[in-house]
Amino acid sequence: MNLLWYALWFLIAVGLLVTVHEFGHYWVARRLGFKVLRFSVGFGRPLFTHIGGADRIEYVLAALPLGGYVKLLDEREGPVPAADLARAFTRRPHWQRIVVLLAGPAFNILFAVLVLWGMLWASGTTEVKPLVGEVTAASVADVAGLRSGDEIRAINGAAVAGERDVVFGLLDAMSSRGQITLNVRGIKGDTRAAVLSVPDPAARRRLTEPSELFRGLGFQFWTPPVPAVLGKIMPDGPAARAGLLAGDRIVAIDGVPMHDFHDLVNYISARPGARVSLELLRDGVARTVQLQVASDEAGGKRLGRIRVEPQTLGKYPDSMLVHTQLSATAALTRASVEAWNMTLLQARLFARMVEGRVSLKNLSGPLSIAEFAGESAEAGVTPFLGFLVLISLSLGFLNLLPIPILDGGQILFQLVEWLKGSPLSERTQAFGQQVGIALLIVLMGVALYNDIARQFS
């Protein structure tokens, strides 16, 4: 059932964002006087076709909603009637061609801004104060002097609004110079600076792997206590095979009391491959269950896993939350700034990935995106809209990359032609397309490998 749910919301998300992207090309092309022949959402066999307008444009909804395209009149694809020559793509000014190509990614980014604006205007912002929780002994954070209970107030002199700012700041710094200054306020109100430093490039690269940033630095944000009650039990995992059920309260493991879910995670993580004895309460009845802990590799270490999630999340006290209600103007400004900052961060991290400073494990393919889509939809409207914002920004950014088969590559071709004063040869364009396809195949292959690896980890 989960697979069907994930697939459904993945198709909804992709179909919507592709339509937005292609509508950008279509709308701008028509406004600038290009002749549009077809506007297709999806590939393959047409499910619905409508021909309308003075130009007899063909509007198509096709069977495979994993893409789309806008077909413009183009001399390179066949003879063009003399009456329509002036409206052919190759006869329009280069700046207009570039604007049409830019329109698709621009509409994805604009869509993200508008959705984010609506969310911020309706609900405002709620930031969780970045309070330090557990600090691992002898870790980078411990050596820097970070202590449990410290509140992070600024990063490299710039004030932070909440946990998300800290995460982005740490990731940016650790994928760059590997040093960052945190201004913190201690439990007693004292203020000081904690300098986190990771000089080894290989160690910094490991920190950019999914879920490794805080584990590698050696601290976590404070989170409210979560009861050691099981919620979701992953199919075919150690807990499922041992017969554990949602609602089971874990009282002790090997005689060691489990006060909350955090204790459970720490105990199991430290015992990869071990056989443990769980004391639990099910419907008020005490039981003992023997369980074989799975062993997973993460960040060069072996960690124990039993494939469970907590039944509920802890509730943050009001003192930890900062809520700000925004006017329409303030929400639009905030949405624009956030979209811009997220796009810039994507660009920096992608460039560092190409340079080998950020792990390729961050590339996500269709399986992971489908899973994120399904889980966010299950969580509610707001999480799903947040997912759409992130994916729309990513789609806009990726299409601007100078890869020939993408919009960014086509823009590059047009710029070269404009400067050169004559069209590129068919051989050059064909070679560029082949290189672009090869690069995309490599990227998709890495992303799909990461997807599969995540399913088994």
Short mmCIF file of N, CA, C and O in Angstrom, two decimals, residues 234-331:
data_model
loop_
_atom_site.label_atom_id
_atom_site.label_comp_id
_atom_site.label_asym_id
_atom_site.label_seq_id
_atom_site.Cartn_x
_atom_site.Cartn_y
_atom_site.Cartn_z
N MET A 234 9.07 -1.36 10.75
CA MET A 234 9.41 -1.58 9.35
C MET A 234 9.27 -3.06 8.97
O MET A 234 9.76 -3.93 9.69
N PRO A 235 8.62 -3.34 7.84
CA PRO A 235 8.46 -4.74 7.41
C PRO A 235 9.82 -5.42 7.21
O PRO A 235 10.77 -4.81 6.71
N ASP A 236 9.89 -6.67 7.62
CA ASP A 236 11.10 -7.49 7.44
C ASP A 236 12.30 -6.99 8.22
O ASP A 236 13.43 -7.44 7.98
N GLY A 237 12.12 -6.04 9.14
CA GLY A 237 13.21 -5.59 9.98
C GLY A 237 13.35 -6.49 11.20
O GLY A 237 12.50 -7.36 11.46
N PRO A 238 14.42 -6.32 11.99
CA PRO A 238 14.62 -7.15 13.19
C PRO A 238 13.44 -7.10 14.15
O PRO A 238 13.05 -8.13 14.71
N ALA A 239 12.85 -5.90 14.36
CA ALA A 239 11.72 -5.79 15.28
C ALA A 239 10.51 -6.55 14.77
O ALA A 239 9.83 -7.25 15.53
N ALA A 240 10.24 -6.44 13.47
CA ALA A 240 9.10 -7.15 12.89
C ALA A 240 9.29 -8.66 12.99
O ALA A 240 8.35 -9.40 13.31
N ARG A 241 10.51 -9.12 12.70
CA ARG A 241 10.78 -10.57 12.76
C ARG A 241 10.67 -11.11 14.18
O ARG A 241 10.34 -12.28 14.39
N ALA A 242 10.95 -10.26 15.17
CA ALA A 242 10.86 -10.69 16.56
C ALA A 242 9.44 -10.63 17.09
O ALA A 242 9.17 -11.01 18.23
N GLY A 243 8.51 -10.10 16.28
CA GLY A 243 7.11 -10.04 16.68
C GLY A 243 6.71 -8.80 17.44
O GLY A 243 5.63 -8.76 18.04
N LEU A 244 7.55 -7.76 17.44
CA LEU A 244 7.18 -6.52 18.12
C LEU A 244 6.05 -5.83 17.37
O LEU A 244 5.95 -5.93 16.14
N LEU A 245 5.20 -5.12 18.12
CA LEU A 245 4.03 -4.47 17.53
C LEU A 245 3.99 -2.99 17.90
O LEU A 245 4.56 -2.58 18.93
N ALA A 246 3.33 -2.21 17.06
CA ALA A 246 3.11 -0.81 17.39
C ALA A 246 2.35 -0.72 18.71
O ALA A 246 1.39 -1.45 18.93
N GLY A 247 2.78 0.16 19.58
CA GLY A 247 2.15 0.31 20.90
C GLY A 247 2.93 -0.38 22.01
O GLY A 247 2.66 -0.13 23.19
N ASP A 248 3.87 -1.25 21.65
CA ASP A 248 4.71 -1.90 22.68
C ASP A 248 5.56 -0.84 23.39
O ASP A 248 6.21 -0.02 22.74
N ARG A 249 5.57 -0.88 24.73
CA ARG A 249 6.43 0.01 25.51
C ARG A 249 7.65 -0.77 25.97
O ARG A 249 7.52 -1.77 26.69
N ILE A 250 8.83 -0.34 25.55
CA ILE A 250 10.06 -1.02 25.93
C ILE A 250 10.47 -0.55 27.31
O ILE A 250 10.77 0.63 27.53
N VAL A 251 10.48 -1.48 28.26
CA VAL A 251 10.78 -1.15 29.66
C VAL A 251 12.28 -1.25 29.93
O VAL A 251 12.86 -0.40 30.61
N ALA A 252 12.90 -2.28 29.39
CA ALA A 252 14.34 -2.49 29.63
C ALA A 252 14.91 -3.36 28.50
O ALA A 252 14.18 -4.10 27.83
N ILE A 253 16.23 -3.25 28.31
CA ILE A 253 16.94 -4.11 27.36
C ILE A 253 18.13 -4.69 28.10
O ILE A 253 18.96 -3.96 28.67
N ASP A 254 18.20 -6.01 28.12
CA ASP A 254 19.26 -6.73 28.85
C ASP A 254 19.32 -6.26 30.31
O ASP A 254 20.41 -6.15 30.91
N GLY A 255 18.16 -5.93 30.86
CA GLY A 255 18.09 -5.51 32.26
C GLY A 255 18.36 -4.03 32.49
O GLY A 255 18.23 -3.55 33.61
N VAL A 256 18.74 -3.30 31.42
CA VAL A 256 19.04 -1.86 31.56
C VAL A 256 17.75 -1.07 31.31
O VAL A 256 17.15 -1.19 30.23
N PRO A 257 17.29 -0.26 32.25
CA PRO A 257 16.03 0.48 32.09
C PRO A 257 16.08 1.45 30.90
O PRO A 257 17.10 2.09 30.66
N MET A 258 14.98 1.52 30.17
CA MET A 258 14.84 2.46 29.05
C MET A 258 13.86 3.55 29.48
O MET A 258 12.65 3.32 29.56
N HIS A 259 14.39 4.72 29.80
CA HIS A 259 13.54 5.80 30.28
C HIS A 259 12.79 6.49 29.15
O HIS A 259 11.69 7.01 29.36
N ASP A 260 13.39 6.53 27.95
CA ASP A 260 12.73 7.16 26.80
C ASP A 260 13.27 6.55 25.51
O ASP A 260 14.13 5.66 25.53
N PHE A 261 12.75 7.01 24.38
CA PHE A 261 13.15 6.45 23.09
C PHE A 261 14.61 6.73 22.79
O PHE A 261 15.28 5.95 22.10
N HIS A 262 15.12 7.84 23.31
CA HIS A 262 16.52 8.19 23.13
C HIS A 262 17.43 7.11 23.74
O HIS A 262 18.43 6.70 23.13
N ASP A 263 17.08 6.64 24.93
CA ASP A 263 17.86 5.55 25.56
C ASP A 263 17.84 4.30 24.68
O ASP A 263 18.86 3.61 24.54
N LEU A 264 16.66 4.01 24.12
CA LEU A 264 16.51 2.83 23.26
C LEU A 264 17.43 2.93 22.04
O LEU A 264 18.15 1.98 21.71
N VAL A 265 17.43 4.08 21.38
CA VAL A 265 18.26 4.28 20.19
C VAL A 265 19.74 4.15 20.54
O VAL A 265 20.51 3.47 19.85
N ASN A 266 20.16 4.79 21.64
CA ASN A 266 21.58 4.74 22.02
C ASN A 266 22.02 3.32 22.35
O ASN A 266 23.12 2.89 21.97
N TYR A 267 21.19 2.58 23.05
CA TYR A 267 21.57 1.22 23.45
C TYR A 267 21.69 0.31 22.24
O TYR A 267 22.67 -0.43 22.10
N ILE A 268 20.71 0.37 21.36
CA ILE A 268 20.71 -0.49 20.17
C ILE A 268 21.84 -0.09 19.21
O ILE A 268 22.53 -0.96 18.65
N SER A 269 22.04 1.21 19.01
CA SER A 269 23.07 1.67 18.08
C SER A 269 24.45 1.17 18.47
O SER A 269 25.30 0.90 17.59
N ALA A 270 24.69 1.05 19.76
CA ALA A 270 26.02 0.63 20.24
C ALA A 270 26.22 -0.88 20.18
O ALA A 270 27.31 -1.36 20.52
N ARG A 271 25.22 -1.65 19.70
CA ARG A 271 25.33 -3.12 19.71
C ARG A 271 24.96 -3.72 18.35
O ARG A 271 24.04 -4.53 18.25
N PRO A 272 25.67 -3.35 17.30
CA PRO A 272 25.38 -3.93 15.97
C PRO A 272 25.65 -5.43 15.96
O PRO A 272 26.69 -5.89 16.45
N GLY A 273 24.70 -6.18 15.44
CA GLY A 273 24.87 -7.63 15.32
C GLY A 273 24.65 -8.41 16.60
O GLY A 273 24.73 -9.64 16.59
N ALA A 274 24.35 -7.74 17.70
CA ALA A 274 24.19 -8.43 18.99
C ALA A 274 22.79 -9.02 19.13
O ALA A 274 21.85 -8.62 18.44
N ARG A 275 22.68 -10.00 20.03
CA ARG A 275 21.37 -10.55 20.38
C ARG A 275 20.99 -9.99 21.74
O ARG A 275 21.74 -10.11 22.71
N VAL A 276 19.84 -9.32 21.82
CA VAL A 276 19.45 -8.64 23.05
C VAL A 276 18.10 -9.16 23.53
O VAL A 276 17.32 -9.74 22.77
N SER A 277 17.84 -8.90 24.80
CA SER A 277 16.58 -9.32 25.42
C SER A 277 15.79 -8.07 25.79
O SER A 277 16.24 -7.23 26.57
N LEU A 278 14.60 -7.94 25.20
CA LEU A 278 13.75 -6.78 25.43
C LEU A 278 12.64 -7.13 26.42
O LEU A 278 11.93 -8.12 26.23
N GLU A 279 12.51 -6.32 27.46
CA GLU A 279 11.37 -6.43 28.37
C GLU A 279 10.38 -5.33 27.96
O GLU A 279 10.76 -4.15 27.88
N LEU A 280 9.14 -5.73 27.70
CA LEU A 280 8.17 -4.76 27.21
C LEU A 280 6.80 -4.96 27.85
O LEU A 280 6.53 -6.02 28.44
N LEU A 281 5.98 -3.96 27.70
CA LEU A 281 4.59 -4.02 28.14
C LEU A 281 3.70 -3.93 26.91
O LEU A 281 3.84 -3.01 26.10
N ARG A 282 2.80 -4.92 26.77
CA ARG A 282 1.84 -4.90 25.67
C ARG A 282 0.44 -5.07 26.26
O ARG A 282 0.15 -6.12 26.86
N ASP A 283 -0.37 -4.03 26.13
CA ASP A 283 -1.71 -4.03 26.72
C ASP A 283 -1.66 -4.31 28.22
O ASP A 283 -2.50 -5.03 28.78
N GLY A 284 -0.60 -3.76 28.86
CA GLY A 284 -0.47 -3.91 30.31
C GLY A 284 0.13 -5.21 30.76
O GLY A 284 0.32 -5.43 31.96
N VAL A 285 0.44 -6.11 29.81
CA VAL A 285 1.00 -7.42 30.15
C VAL A 285 2.50 -7.41 29.85
O VAL A 285 2.92 -7.04 28.74
N ALA A 286 3.32 -7.84 30.84
CA ALA A 286 4.77 -7.87 30.66
C ALA A 286 5.17 -9.05 29.78
O ALA A 286 4.63 -10.16 29.92
N ARG A 287 6.10 -8.79 28.87
CA ARG A 287 6.63 -9.84 27.98
C ARG A 287 8.12 -9.66 27.85
O ARG A 287 8.66 -8.57 28.05
N THR A 288 8.79 -10.76 27.46
CA THR A 288 10.22 -10.71 27.15
C THR A 288 10.43 -11.27 25.74
O THR A 288 9.91 -12.35 25.42
N VAL A 289 11.17 -10.51 24.93
CA VAL A 289 11.38 -10.89 23.53
C VAL A 289 12.88 -10.87 23.23
O VAL A 289 13.58 -9.93 23.60
N GLN A 290 13.35 -11.93 22.58
CA GLN A 290 14.74 -11.99 22.12
C GLN A 290 14.81 -11.41 20.70
O GLN A 290 13.97 -11.72 19.86
N LEU A 291 15.84 -10.61 20.46
CA LEU A 291 15.92 -9.92 19.16
C LEU A 291 17.35 -9.86 18.67
O LEU A 291 18.28 -9.59 19.45
N GLN A 292 17.54 -10.10 17.37
CA GLN A 292 18.85 -9.99 16.74
C GLN A 292 18.97 -8.61 16.09
O GLN A 292 18.24 -8.28 15.17
N VAL A 293 19.90 -7.80 16.59
CA VAL A 293 20.09 -6.43 16.08
C VAL A 293 20.79 -6.47 14.73
O VAL A 293 21.77 -7.19 14.54
N ALA A 294 20.29 -5.69 13.79
CA ALA A 294 20.94 -5.57 12.49
C ALA A 294 22.17 -4.69 12.61
O ALA A 294 22.30 -3.89 13.54
N SER A 295 23.10 -4.86 11.67
CA SER A 295 24.33 -4.08 11.67
C SER A 295 24.42 -3.29 10.37
O SER A 295 24.48 -3.87 9.29
N ASP A 296 24.41 -1.97 10.48
CA ASP A 296 24.51 -1.09 9.31
C ASP A 296 25.79 -0.28 9.38
O ASP A 296 26.27 0.05 10.47
N GLU A 297 26.30 0.06 8.20
CA GLU A 297 27.48 0.93 8.16
C GLU A 297 27.03 2.36 7.93
O GLU A 297 26.23 2.64 7.04
N ALA A 298 27.56 3.29 8.72
CA ALA A 298 27.25 4.71 8.56
C ALA A 298 28.45 5.52 9.01
O ALA A 298 28.91 5.40 10.15
N GLY A 299 28.99 6.31 8.07
CA GLY A 299 30.14 7.15 8.41
C GLY A 299 31.36 6.37 8.82
O GLY A 299 32.15 6.81 9.65
N GLY A 300 31.55 5.17 8.23
CA GLY A 300 32.71 4.35 8.55
C GLY A 300 32.57 3.56 9.84
O GLY A 300 33.51 2.90 10.26
N LYS A 301 31.38 3.61 10.47
CA LYS A 301 31.15 2.87 11.70
C LYS A 301 30.02 1.86 11.50
O LYS A 301 29.20 2.01 10.62
N ARG A 302 30.01 0.83 12.36
CA ARG A 302 28.90 -0.12 12.37
C ARG A 302 27.93 0.30 13.46
O ARG A 302 28.31 0.53 14.61
N LEU A 303 26.67 0.44 13.08
CA LEU A 303 25.64 0.84 14.03
C LEU A 303 24.51 -0.18 14.07
O LEU A 303 24.15 -0.76 13.05
N GLY A 304 23.95 -0.38 15.27
CA GLY A 304 22.85 -1.31 15.42
C GLY A 304 21.53 -0.67 15.01
O GLY A 304 21.30 0.52 15.24
N ARG A 305 20.65 -1.47 14.41
CA ARG A 305 19.33 -0.99 13.98
C ARG A 305 18.30 -2.10 14.20
O ARG A 305 18.59 -3.28 13.98
N ILE A 306 17.09 -1.71 14.63
CA ILE A 306 16.01 -2.70 14.73
C ILE A 306 14.82 -2.28 13.87
O ILE A 306 13.80 -2.96 13.86
N ARG A 307 14.93 -1.15 13.14
CA ARG A 307 13.93 -0.69 12.16
C ARG A 307 12.57 -0.37 12.79
O ARG A 307 11.56 -0.96 12.47
N VAL A 308 12.60 0.57 13.74
CA VAL A 308 11.35 1.03 14.34
C VAL A 308 11.36 2.55 14.42
O VAL A 308 12.42 3.19 14.32
N GLU A 309 10.18 3.13 14.59
CA GLU A 309 10.03 4.56 14.82
C GLU A 309 9.19 4.77 16.07
O GLU A 309 8.40 3.88 16.44
N PRO A 310 9.34 5.91 16.73
CA PRO A 310 8.54 6.16 17.95
C PRO A 310 7.07 6.36 17.60
O PRO A 310 6.72 6.75 16.48
N GLN A 311 6.22 6.12 18.58
CA GLN A 311 4.78 6.29 18.38
C GLN A 311 4.40 7.76 18.29
O GLN A 311 3.55 8.15 17.49
N THR A 312 5.03 8.58 19.10
CA THR A 312 4.75 10.01 19.09
C THR A 312 6.05 10.79 19.20
O THR A 312 7.08 10.24 19.61
N LEU A 313 6.01 12.03 18.81
CA LEU A 313 7.15 12.91 18.98
C LEU A 313 6.91 13.76 20.23
O LEU A 313 5.77 14.07 20.57
N GLY A 314 8.00 14.13 20.88
CA GLY A 314 7.86 14.97 22.06
C GLY A 314 7.38 16.36 21.69
O GLY A 314 7.61 16.85 20.59
N LYS A 315 6.70 17.03 22.61
CA LYS A 315 6.20 18.38 22.38
C LYS A 315 7.16 19.39 22.98
O LYS A 315 7.50 19.31 24.16
N TYR A 316 7.59 20.35 22.16
CA TYR A 316 8.49 21.39 22.65
C TYR A 316 7.74 22.34 23.59
O TYR A 316 6.59 22.71 23.32
N PRO A 317 8.36 22.75 24.67
CA PRO A 317 7.73 23.76 25.54
C PRO A 317 7.64 25.10 24.81
O PRO A 317 8.44 25.37 23.90
N ASP A 318 6.70 25.92 25.20
CA ASP A 318 6.51 27.22 24.54
C ASP A 318 7.77 28.08 24.58
O ASP A 318 8.01 28.88 23.68
N SER A 319 8.58 27.91 25.62
CA SER A 319 9.79 28.72 25.76
C SER A 319 10.82 28.40 24.67
O SER A 319 11.74 29.19 24.44
N MET A 320 10.66 27.23 24.01
CA MET A 320 11.60 26.83 22.95
C MET A 320 11.16 27.30 21.57
O MET A 320 11.91 27.18 20.60
N LEU A 321 9.95 27.81 21.46
CA LEU A 321 9.39 28.16 20.16
C LEU A 321 9.25 29.67 20.02
O LEU A 321 8.83 30.36 20.96
N VAL A 322 9.61 30.16 18.84
CA VAL A 322 9.46 31.59 18.54
C VAL A 322 8.54 31.71 17.32
O VAL A 322 8.94 31.37 16.19
N HIS A 323 7.30 32.17 17.56
CA HIS A 323 6.33 32.30 16.45
C HIS A 323 6.21 33.76 16.04
O HIS A 323 6.11 34.65 16.89
N THR A 324 6.23 33.99 14.73
CA THR A 324 6.09 35.34 14.19
C THR A 324 5.00 35.34 13.13
O THR A 324 5.08 34.57 12.16
N GLN A 325 3.98 36.16 13.33
CA GLN A 325 2.93 36.31 12.33
C GLN A 325 3.37 37.38 11.34
O GLN A 325 3.90 38.42 11.74
N LEU A 326 3.17 37.14 10.05
CA LEU A 326 3.67 38.04 9.02
C LEU A 326 2.54 38.67 8.22
O LEU A 326 1.53 38.01 7.92
N SER A 327 2.71 39.93 7.86
CA SER A 327 1.78 40.58 6.95
C SER A 327 2.01 40.05 5.54
O SER A 327 2.99 39.34 5.28
N ALA A 328 1.11 40.40 4.62
CA ALA A 328 1.26 39.92 3.24
C ALA A 328 2.58 40.37 2.64
O ALA A 328 3.29 39.59 1.99
N THR A 329 2.95 41.64 2.87
CA THR A 329 4.20 42.17 2.32
C THR A 329 5.42 41.50 2.95
O THR A 329 6.36 41.09 2.26
N ALA A 330 5.38 41.36 4.29
CA ALA A 330 6.51 40.73 4.99
C ALA A 330 6.65 39.26 4.58
O ALA A 330 7.76 38.75 4.43
N ALA A 331 5.53 38.58 4.39
CA ALA A 331 5.57 37.17 3.98
C ALA A 331 6.16 37.02 2.59
O ALA A 331 6.95 36.10 2.33
#
